[in-house]
Amino acid sequence: MRKILIMGLPGAGKTTLAKALAPLINAVVFNADAVRENLSRDLGFSHEDRVEHARRMGWMCDRVVEAGGTVIADFVCPTDETRAAFGKAFIIWVDRIDAGRFEDTNRMFVLPGNFDLRVNRNGTPQFWAEKVLARLRPPFDPRKPTALFVGRYQPFHAGHRRLIEEGIRRVGQACVAVRDTHGTDEKNPFSFSEIRQRIEAGLADHVGRFVVVALPNITNVFYGRDVGYVVEKLVLDEGTEAISASEVRRLMSCSR
């Protein structure tokens, strides 16, 4: 989930946690007070206006996610109605105080029945940011069964993504091995770091279930008997099979 809601009473520590978490997951942060001062100046603090404010916050966050980013919304979101208006998200409830500084918000606030992580009084903001990171981006486990994909990925495109997703679906996780062919000819314009960036963005929904590694320019693959793994060609739908890296490179060069 790349849409994150950090909610709780005013003064509970939401903003501090958001600031600690954002650089760990490369996230955009929308602070509710800042949004009110700029985009929601027409809204007050009635329940109806709070629901509308939550809807706007959720809408902005959805646009970031659509663009491939990760976003944190830092605001009270006090009732079931405001949370519904905000939309589906990874919910972090900062439950570190019994009452906030605004009595009307205290009276309105409804304890959330559904949340993904509850932050209590114990532990620093950095401690809890690391907890969230572990939940959102679990570490890749090299001991688990893993599908291996070897390619140039010049560039990584939708066909590659669907192929690797199928491997993840079948096996559980994948190792994407990138052959070092950068600069050998005009068909290999991208460096390993550029390719890795594209792969990680394309497979963002599978964080923790893949790893990207660099390989020498592997041109031959040999194996002996009883090697302990299966070599198999994955055949996808006709449209995916027709995707061409050469055509993607041509379109990219035309757009410059």
PDB file of C-alpha atoms in Angstrom:
ATOM      1  CA  MET A   1       0.000   0.000   0.000  1.00  0.00           C
ATOM      2  CA  ARG A   2       1.478   3.357  -1.070  1.00  0.00           C
ATOM      3  CA  LYS A   3      -1.251   5.528   0.479  1.00  0.00           C
ATOM      4  CA  ILE A   4      -0.661   5.958   4.202  1.00  0.00           C
ATOM      5  CA  LEU A   5      -2.845   7.687   6.768  1.00  0.00           C
ATOM      6  CA  ILE A   6      -1.251   8.741  10.054  1.00  0.00           C
ATOM      7  CA  MET A   7      -4.210   9.650  12.277  1.00  0.00           C
ATOM      8  CA  GLY A   8      -4.876  10.454  15.909  1.00  0.00           C
ATOM      9  CA  LEU A   9      -5.705  13.277  18.286  1.00  0.00           C
ATOM     10  CA  PRO A  10      -4.045  16.691  17.867  1.00  0.00           C
ATOM     11  CA  GLY A  11      -0.699  16.676  19.648  1.00  0.00           C
ATOM     12  CA  ALA A  12      -0.317  12.886  19.614  1.00  0.00           C
ATOM     13  CA  GLY A  13       2.836  13.006  17.466  1.00  0.00           C
ATOM     14  CA  LYS A  14       1.490  12.421  13.963  1.00  0.00           C
ATOM     15  CA  THR A  15       3.611  15.069  12.268  1.00  0.00           C
ATOM     16  CA  THR A  16       6.789  13.970  14.030  1.00  0.00           C
ATOM     17  CA  LEU A  17       6.205  10.385  12.917  1.00  0.00           C
ATOM     18  CA  ALA A  18       5.443  11.484   9.353  1.00  0.00           C
ATOM     19  CA  LYS A  19       8.734  13.415   9.211  1.00  0.00           C
ATOM     20  CA  ALA A  20      10.652  10.371  10.467  1.00  0.00           C
ATOM     21  CA  LEU A  21       8.916   7.951   8.105  1.00  0.00           C
ATOM     22  CA  ALA A  22       8.852   9.942   4.859  1.00  0.00           C
ATOM     23  CA  PRO A  23      12.578   9.718   3.986  1.00  0.00           C
ATOM     24  CA  LEU A  24      12.621   5.978   4.711  1.00  0.00           C
ATOM     25  CA  ILE A  25       9.999   5.279   2.059  1.00  0.00           C
ATOM     26  CA  ASN A  26      10.603   8.293  -0.220  1.00  0.00           C
ATOM     27  CA  ALA A  27       7.101   9.607   0.425  1.00  0.00           C
ATOM     28  CA  VAL A  28       5.294  12.881  -0.184  1.00  0.00           C
ATOM     29  CA  VAL A  29       3.632  14.231   2.991  1.00  0.00           C
ATOM     30  CA  PHE A  30       0.349  16.146   3.086  1.00  0.00           C
ATOM     31  CA  ASN A  31      -0.189  17.835   6.447  1.00  0.00           C
ATOM     32  CA  ALA A  32      -3.864  18.572   7.092  1.00  0.00           C
ATOM     33  CA  ASP A  33      -3.220  21.994   8.617  1.00  0.00           C
ATOM     34  CA  ALA A  34      -1.122  23.065   5.617  1.00  0.00           C
ATOM     35  CA  VAL A  35      -3.790  21.816   3.216  1.00  0.00           C
ATOM     36  CA  ARG A  36      -6.457  23.759   5.133  1.00  0.00           C
ATOM     37  CA  GLU A  37      -4.413  26.948   4.871  1.00  0.00           C
ATOM     38  CA  ASN A  38      -4.006  26.601   1.107  1.00  0.00           C
ATOM     39  CA  LEU A  39      -6.581  24.369  -0.604  1.00  0.00           C
ATOM     40  CA  SER A  40      -9.351  24.075   1.977  1.00  0.00           C
ATOM     41  CA  ARG A  41      -9.649  27.637   3.222  1.00  0.00           C
ATOM     42  CA  ASP A  42     -13.363  27.489   2.499  1.00  0.00           C
ATOM     43  CA  LEU A  43     -13.895  24.746   5.102  1.00  0.00           C
ATOM     44  CA  GLY A  44     -14.564  25.053   8.799  1.00  0.00           C
ATOM     45  CA  PHE A  45     -14.589  22.409  11.529  1.00  0.00           C
ATOM     46  CA  SER A  46     -18.134  21.129  11.398  1.00  0.00           C
ATOM     47  CA  HIS A  47     -18.454  17.397  10.888  1.00  0.00           C
ATOM     48  CA  GLU A  48     -19.608  17.950   7.305  1.00  0.00           C
ATOM     49  CA  ASP A  49     -16.596  20.136   6.544  1.00  0.00           C
ATOM     50  CA  ARG A  50     -14.260  17.629   8.159  1.00  0.00           C
ATOM     51  CA  VAL A  51     -15.666  14.887   5.914  1.00  0.00           C
ATOM     52  CA  GLU A  52     -15.129  17.096   2.855  1.00  0.00           C
ATOM     53  CA  HIS A  53     -11.590  17.904   4.011  1.00  0.00           C
ATOM     54  CA  ALA A  54     -10.883  14.174   4.355  1.00  0.00           C
ATOM     55  CA  ARG A  55     -12.257  13.568   0.862  1.00  0.00           C
ATOM     56  CA  ARG A  56      -9.937  16.221  -0.577  1.00  0.00           C
ATOM     57  CA  MET A  57      -6.961  14.817   1.317  1.00  0.00           C
ATOM     58  CA  GLY A  58      -7.741  11.353  -0.004  1.00  0.00           C
ATOM     59  CA  TRP A  59      -8.178  12.642  -3.554  1.00  0.00           C
ATOM     60  CA  MET A  60      -4.774  14.343  -3.506  1.00  0.00           C
ATOM     61  CA  CYS A  61      -3.135  11.218  -2.115  1.00  0.00           C
ATOM     62  CA  ASP A  62      -4.731   9.077  -4.815  1.00  0.00           C
ATOM     63  CA  ARG A  63      -3.213  11.290  -7.511  1.00  0.00           C
ATOM     64  CA  VAL A  64       0.271  10.744  -6.064  1.00  0.00           C
ATOM     65  CA  VAL A  65      -0.267   6.977  -6.003  1.00  0.00           C
ATOM     66  CA  GLU A  66      -1.561   7.027  -9.583  1.00  0.00           C
ATOM     67  CA  ALA A  67       1.689   8.719 -10.615  1.00  0.00           C
ATOM     68  CA  GLY A  68       3.674   5.887  -8.997  1.00  0.00           C
ATOM     69  CA  GLY A  69       4.579   7.652  -5.778  1.00  0.00           C
ATOM     70  CA  THR A  70       4.123   6.963  -2.080  1.00  0.00           C
ATOM     71  CA  VAL A  71       2.194   9.447   0.047  1.00  0.00           C
ATOM     72  CA  ILE A  72       1.548  10.090   3.725  1.00  0.00           C
ATOM     73  CA  ALA A  73      -1.512  11.987   4.957  1.00  0.00           C
ATOM     74  CA  ASP A  74      -0.930  13.496   8.404  1.00  0.00           C
ATOM     75  CA  PHE A  75      -4.222  14.509   9.966  1.00  0.00           C
ATOM     76  CA  VAL A  76      -6.702  13.781  12.746  1.00  0.00           C
ATOM     77  CA  CYS A  77      -9.386  12.054  10.622  1.00  0.00           C
ATOM     78  CA  PRO A  78     -11.574  11.809  13.726  1.00  0.00           C
ATOM     79  CA  THR A  79     -14.619   9.712  12.736  1.00  0.00           C
ATOM     80  CA  ASP A  80     -15.603   6.665  10.725  1.00  0.00           C
ATOM     81  CA  GLU A  81     -17.175   8.987   8.140  1.00  0.00           C
ATOM     82  CA  THR A  82     -13.976  10.982   7.616  1.00  0.00           C
ATOM     83  CA  ARG A  83     -11.945   7.773   7.298  1.00  0.00           C
ATOM     84  CA  ALA A  84     -14.389   6.412   4.740  1.00  0.00           C
ATOM     85  CA  ALA A  85     -14.169   9.689   2.804  1.00  0.00           C
ATOM     86  CA  PHE A  86     -10.367   9.500   2.808  1.00  0.00           C
ATOM     87  CA  GLY A  87     -10.496   6.063   1.215  1.00  0.00           C
ATOM     88  CA  LYS A  88      -8.527   2.856   1.452  1.00  0.00           C
ATOM     89  CA  ALA A  89      -5.088   3.265   3.005  1.00  0.00           C
ATOM     90  CA  PHE A  90      -2.511   1.777   5.345  1.00  0.00           C
ATOM     91  CA  ILE A  91      -3.741   3.289   8.634  1.00  0.00           C
ATOM     92  CA  ILE A  92      -1.386   4.180  11.466  1.00  0.00           C
ATOM     93  CA  TRP A  93      -3.178   5.211  14.659  1.00  0.00           C
ATOM     94  CA  VAL A  94      -0.962   7.362  16.886  1.00  0.00           C
ATOM     95  CA  ASP A  95      -2.457   6.598  20.299  1.00  0.00           C
ATOM     96  CA  ARG A  96      -0.048   8.307  22.671  1.00  0.00           C
ATOM     97  CA  ILE A  97      -2.319  10.779  24.500  1.00  0.00           C
ATOM     98  CA  ASP A  98      -5.728  10.594  26.158  1.00  0.00           C
ATOM     99  CA  ALA A  99      -6.954  14.012  24.998  1.00  0.00           C
ATOM    100  CA  GLY A 100      -5.876  16.648  22.504  1.00  0.00           C
ATOM    101  CA  ARG A 101      -5.759  20.406  22.839  1.00  0.00           C
ATOM    102  CA  PHE A 102      -9.112  21.019  21.119  1.00  0.00           C
ATOM    103  CA  GLU A 103     -12.150  20.033  23.157  1.00  0.00           C
ATOM    104  CA  ASP A 104     -14.502  19.882  20.180  1.00  0.00           C
ATOM    105  CA  THR A 105     -12.173  17.403  18.455  1.00  0.00           C
ATOM    106  CA  ASN A 106     -11.900  15.328  21.633  1.00  0.00           C
ATOM    107  CA  ARG A 107     -15.700  15.050  21.813  1.00  0.00           C
ATOM    108  CA  MET A 108     -15.967  14.134  18.157  1.00  0.00           C
ATOM    109  CA  PHE A 109     -13.071  11.666  18.013  1.00  0.00           C
ATOM    110  CA  VAL A 110     -14.091   8.021  17.567  1.00  0.00           C
ATOM    111  CA  LEU A 111     -11.521   5.328  18.260  1.00  0.00           C
ATOM    112  CA  PRO A 112     -10.773   3.556  14.982  1.00  0.00           C
ATOM    113  CA  GLY A 113     -12.078   0.031  14.713  1.00  0.00           C
ATOM    114  CA  ASN A 114      -9.778  -0.802  11.818  1.00  0.00           C
ATOM    115  CA  PHE A 115      -6.106   0.103  11.613  1.00  0.00           C
ATOM    116  CA  ASP A 116      -2.871  -1.521  10.478  1.00  0.00           C
ATOM    117  CA  LEU A 117      -0.522  -0.289  13.199  1.00  0.00           C
ATOM    118  CA  ARG A 118      -1.164   1.265  16.609  1.00  0.00           C
ATOM    119  CA  VAL A 119       1.581   3.541  17.941  1.00  0.00           C
ATOM    120  CA  ASN A 120       1.635   3.599  21.739  1.00  0.00           C
ATOM    121  CA  ARG A 121       3.525   5.685  24.286  1.00  0.00           C
ATOM    122  CA  ASN A 122       6.600   3.457  24.241  1.00  0.00           C
ATOM    123  CA  GLY A 123       9.378   4.049  21.719  1.00  0.00           C
ATOM    124  CA  THR A 124      10.730   7.038  19.820  1.00  0.00           C
ATOM    125  CA  PRO A 125       9.308   8.285  16.502  1.00  0.00           C
ATOM    126  CA  GLN A 126      12.307   6.733  14.734  1.00  0.00           C
ATOM    127  CA  PHE A 127      11.566   3.382  16.394  1.00  0.00           C
ATOM    128  CA  TRP A 128       8.001   3.485  15.110  1.00  0.00           C
ATOM    129  CA  ALA A 129       9.094   4.673  11.666  1.00  0.00           C
ATOM    130  CA  GLU A 130      11.282   1.580  11.416  1.00  0.00           C
ATOM    131  CA  LYS A 131       8.321  -0.561  12.511  1.00  0.00           C
ATOM    132  CA  VAL A 132       6.202   0.921   9.743  1.00  0.00           C
ATOM    133  CA  LEU A 133       9.011   0.407   7.212  1.00  0.00           C
ATOM    134  CA  ALA A 134       9.222  -3.268   8.123  1.00  0.00           C
ATOM    135  CA  ARG A 135       5.462  -3.629   7.576  1.00  0.00           C
ATOM    136  CA  LEU A 136       5.339  -1.698   4.320  1.00  0.00           C
ATOM    137  CA  ARG A 137       8.567  -2.971   2.811  1.00  0.00           C
ATOM    138  CA  PRO A 138       9.428  -6.371   4.248  1.00  0.00           C
ATOM    139  CA  PRO A 139      13.003  -7.475   3.556  1.00  0.00           C
ATOM    140  CA  PHE A 140      13.677  -9.916   0.735  1.00  0.00           C
ATOM    141  CA  ASP A 141      14.409 -13.405   2.126  1.00  0.00           C
ATOM    142  CA  PRO A 142      17.130 -15.085   0.019  1.00  0.00           C
ATOM    143  CA  ARG A 143      16.408 -18.483   1.619  1.00  0.00           C
ATOM    144  CA  LYS A 144      12.882 -18.733   0.237  1.00  0.00           C
ATOM    145  CA  PRO A 145      12.100 -20.345  -3.148  1.00  0.00           C
ATOM    146  CA  THR A 146      12.916 -17.733  -5.784  1.00  0.00           C
ATOM    147  CA  ALA A 147      12.293 -17.331  -9.522  1.00  0.00           C
ATOM    148  CA  LEU A 148      15.304 -16.088 -11.518  1.00  0.00           C
ATOM    149  CA  PHE A 149      14.944 -13.704 -14.476  1.00  0.00           C
ATOM    150  CA  VAL A 150      18.033 -12.811 -16.526  1.00  0.00           C
ATOM    151  CA  GLY A 151      17.877 -10.022 -19.093  1.00  0.00           C
ATOM    152  CA  ARG A 152      19.232  -6.734 -20.423  1.00  0.00           C
ATOM    153  CA  TYR A 153      16.009  -4.784 -19.737  1.00  0.00           C
ATOM    154  CA  GLN A 154      16.993  -2.041 -22.187  1.00  0.00           C
ATOM    155  CA  PRO A 155      14.589  -0.609 -21.139  1.00  0.00           C
ATOM    156  CA  PHE A 156      12.427  -2.382 -18.567  1.00  0.00           C
ATOM    157  CA  HIS A 157       8.859  -2.347 -19.963  1.00  0.00           C
ATOM    158  CA  ALA A 158       5.346  -3.661 -19.284  1.00  0.00           C
ATOM    159  CA  GLY A 159       6.104  -7.041 -20.850  1.00  0.00           C
ATOM    160  CA  HIS A 160       9.016  -7.572 -18.466  1.00  0.00           C
ATOM    161  CA  ARG A 161       6.868  -6.497 -15.534  1.00  0.00           C
ATOM    162  CA  ARG A 162       4.078  -8.935 -16.339  1.00  0.00           C
ATOM    163  CA  LEU A 163       6.558 -11.755 -16.847  1.00  0.00           C
ATOM    164  CA  ILE A 164       8.182 -11.162 -13.466  1.00  0.00           C
ATOM    165  CA  GLU A 165       4.809 -10.761 -11.775  1.00  0.00           C
ATOM    166  CA  GLU A 166       3.838 -14.174 -13.127  1.00  0.00           C
ATOM    167  CA  GLY A 167       7.023 -15.632 -11.672  1.00  0.00           C
ATOM    168  CA  ILE A 168       6.259 -14.034  -8.307  1.00  0.00           C
ATOM    169  CA  ARG A 169       2.730 -15.405  -8.461  1.00  0.00           C
ATOM    170  CA  ARG A 170       3.979 -18.927  -9.152  1.00  0.00           C
ATOM    171  CA  VAL A 171       7.013 -19.093  -6.888  1.00  0.00           C
ATOM    172  CA  GLY A 172       6.557 -16.378  -4.273  1.00  0.00           C
ATOM    173  CA  GLN A 173       9.458 -14.054  -5.006  1.00  0.00           C
ATOM    174  CA  ALA A 174      11.919 -13.228  -7.786  1.00  0.00           C
ATOM    175  CA  CYS A 175      15.527 -12.302  -8.425  1.00  0.00           C
ATOM    176  CA  VAL A 176      15.823  -9.935 -11.391  1.00  0.00           C
ATOM    177  CA  ALA A 177      19.377 -10.274 -12.736  1.00  0.00           C
ATOM    178  CA  VAL A 178      20.488  -7.466 -15.055  1.00  0.00           C
ATOM    179  CA  ARG A 179      23.208  -8.241 -17.598  1.00  0.00           C
ATOM    180  CA  ASP A 180      25.876  -5.537 -17.782  1.00  0.00           C
ATOM    181  CA  THR A 181      25.611  -4.523 -21.456  1.00  0.00           C
ATOM    182  CA  HIS A 182      25.544  -0.762 -20.929  1.00  0.00           C
ATOM    183  CA  GLY A 183      27.160   1.114 -23.812  1.00  0.00           C
ATOM    184  CA  THR A 184      28.121  -1.938 -25.884  1.00  0.00           C
ATOM    185  CA  ASP A 185      26.004  -0.595 -28.764  1.00  0.00           C
ATOM    186  CA  GLU A 186      23.027   1.659 -29.486  1.00  0.00           C
ATOM    187  CA  LYS A 187      20.629  -1.037 -28.258  1.00  0.00           C
ATOM    188  CA  ASN A 188      22.032  -0.807 -24.714  1.00  0.00           C
ATOM    189  CA  PRO A 189      21.849   2.849 -23.644  1.00  0.00           C
ATOM    190  CA  PHE A 190      20.914   2.393 -19.972  1.00  0.00           C
ATOM    191  CA  SER A 191      23.191   1.859 -16.971  1.00  0.00           C
ATOM    192  CA  PHE A 192      22.458  -0.663 -14.240  1.00  0.00           C
ATOM    193  CA  SER A 193      21.346   2.079 -11.845  1.00  0.00           C
ATOM    194  CA  GLU A 194      18.870   3.448 -14.411  1.00  0.00           C
ATOM    195  CA  ILE A 195      17.500  -0.033 -15.098  1.00  0.00           C
ATOM    196  CA  ARG A 196      17.215  -0.861 -11.410  1.00  0.00           C
ATOM    197  CA  GLN A 197      15.296   2.362 -10.796  1.00  0.00           C
ATOM    198  CA  ARG A 198      12.791   1.463 -13.516  1.00  0.00           C
ATOM    199  CA  ILE A 199      12.399  -2.096 -12.267  1.00  0.00           C
ATOM    200  CA  GLU A 200      11.841  -1.026  -8.677  1.00  0.00           C
ATOM    201  CA  ALA A 201       9.248   1.542  -9.790  1.00  0.00           C
ATOM    202  CA  GLY A 202       7.496  -0.981 -12.044  1.00  0.00           C
ATOM    203  CA  LEU A 203       7.336  -3.632  -9.338  1.00  0.00           C
ATOM    204  CA  ALA A 204       6.520  -1.259  -6.465  1.00  0.00           C
ATOM    205  CA  ASP A 205       3.407  -3.267  -5.572  1.00  0.00           C
ATOM    206  CA  HIS A 206       5.620  -6.296  -4.847  1.00  0.00           C
ATOM    207  CA  VAL A 207       8.125  -4.722  -2.468  1.00  0.00           C
ATOM    208  CA  GLY A 208       9.872  -7.362  -0.373  1.00  0.00           C
ATOM    209  CA  ARG A 209       9.161 -10.062  -2.964  1.00  0.00           C
ATOM    210  CA  PHE A 210      11.903  -9.216  -5.455  1.00  0.00           C
ATOM    211  CA  VAL A 211      15.533  -8.156  -5.570  1.00  0.00           C
ATOM    212  CA  VAL A 212      17.488  -6.580  -8.440  1.00  0.00           C
ATOM    213  CA  VAL A 213      21.115  -7.631  -8.909  1.00  0.00           C
ATOM    214  CA  ALA A 214      23.830  -6.900 -11.481  1.00  0.00           C
ATOM    215  CA  LEU A 215      25.391  -9.681 -13.569  1.00  0.00           C
ATOM    216  CA  PRO A 216      28.293  -9.803 -16.019  1.00  0.00           C
ATOM    217  CA  ASN A 217      27.249  -9.962 -19.669  1.00  0.00           C
ATOM    218  CA  ILE A 218      25.988 -13.543 -19.447  1.00  0.00           C
ATOM    219  CA  THR A 219      25.706 -15.033 -22.951  1.00  0.00           C
ATOM    220  CA  ASN A 220      25.553 -18.762 -22.179  1.00  0.00           C
ATOM    221  CA  VAL A 221      23.748 -20.670 -19.457  1.00  0.00           C
ATOM    222  CA  PHE A 222      24.928 -24.240 -18.764  1.00  0.00           C
ATOM    223  CA  TYR A 223      23.634 -26.651 -16.176  1.00  0.00           C
ATOM    224  CA  GLY A 224      24.297 -30.226 -15.164  1.00  0.00           C
ATOM    225  CA  ARG A 225      22.040 -33.067 -14.121  1.00  0.00           C
ATOM    226  CA  ASP A 226      19.891 -32.885 -10.993  1.00  0.00           C
ATOM    227  CA  VAL A 227      20.694 -29.228 -10.430  1.00  0.00           C
ATOM    228  CA  GLY A 228      17.756 -28.667  -8.080  1.00  0.00           C
ATOM    229  CA  TYR A 229      15.849 -26.069 -10.076  1.00  0.00           C
ATOM    230  CA  VAL A 230      13.555 -25.939 -13.104  1.00  0.00           C
ATOM    231  CA  VAL A 231      14.338 -24.061 -16.327  1.00  0.00           C
ATOM    232  CA  GLU A 232      11.011 -23.034 -17.852  1.00  0.00           C
ATOM    233  CA  LYS A 233       9.787 -20.578 -20.498  1.00  0.00           C
ATOM    234  CA  LEU A 234       6.817 -18.484 -19.431  1.00  0.00           C
ATOM    235  CA  VAL A 235       4.400 -17.735 -22.264  1.00  0.00           C
ATOM    236  CA  LEU A 236       2.068 -14.804 -21.633  1.00  0.00           C
ATOM    237  CA  ASP A 237      -0.843 -13.385 -23.637  1.00  0.00           C
ATOM    238  CA  GLU A 238      -0.314 -12.333 -27.248  1.00  0.00           C
ATOM    239  CA  GLY A 239      -0.406  -8.611 -26.505  1.00  0.00           C
ATOM    240  CA  THR A 240       2.273  -8.865 -23.833  1.00  0.00           C
ATOM    241  CA  GLU A 241       4.465 -11.122 -25.975  1.00  0.00           C
ATOM    242  CA  ALA A 242       4.322  -8.517 -28.756  1.00  0.00           C
ATOM    243  CA  ILE A 243       5.850  -5.741 -26.620  1.00  0.00           C
ATOM    244  CA  SER A 244       9.240  -4.841 -28.100  1.00  0.00           C
ATOM    245  CA  ALA A 245      12.139  -3.203 -26.258  1.00  0.00           C
ATOM    246  CA  SER A 246      13.399  -1.916 -29.622  1.00  0.00           C
ATOM    247  CA  GLU A 247      10.072  -0.170 -30.222  1.00  0.00           C
ATOM    248  CA  VAL A 248      10.080   1.268 -26.692  1.00  0.00           C
ATOM    249  CA  ARG A 249      13.612   2.638 -27.283  1.00  0.00           C
ATOM    250  CA  ARG A 250      12.483   4.135 -30.615  1.00  0.00           C
ATOM    251  CA  LEU A 251       9.513   5.879 -28.993  1.00  0.00           C
ATOM    252  CA  MET A 252      11.745   7.188 -26.212  1.00  0.00           C
ATOM    253  CA  SER A 253      14.232   8.637 -28.714  1.00  0.00           C
ATOM    254  CA  CYS A 254      11.407  10.259 -30.715  1.00  0.00           C
ATOM    255  CA  SER A 255      10.166  12.075 -27.623  1.00  0.00           C
ATOM    256  CA  ARG A 256      13.483  13.789 -26.950  1.00  0.00           C
TER     257      ARG A 256
END
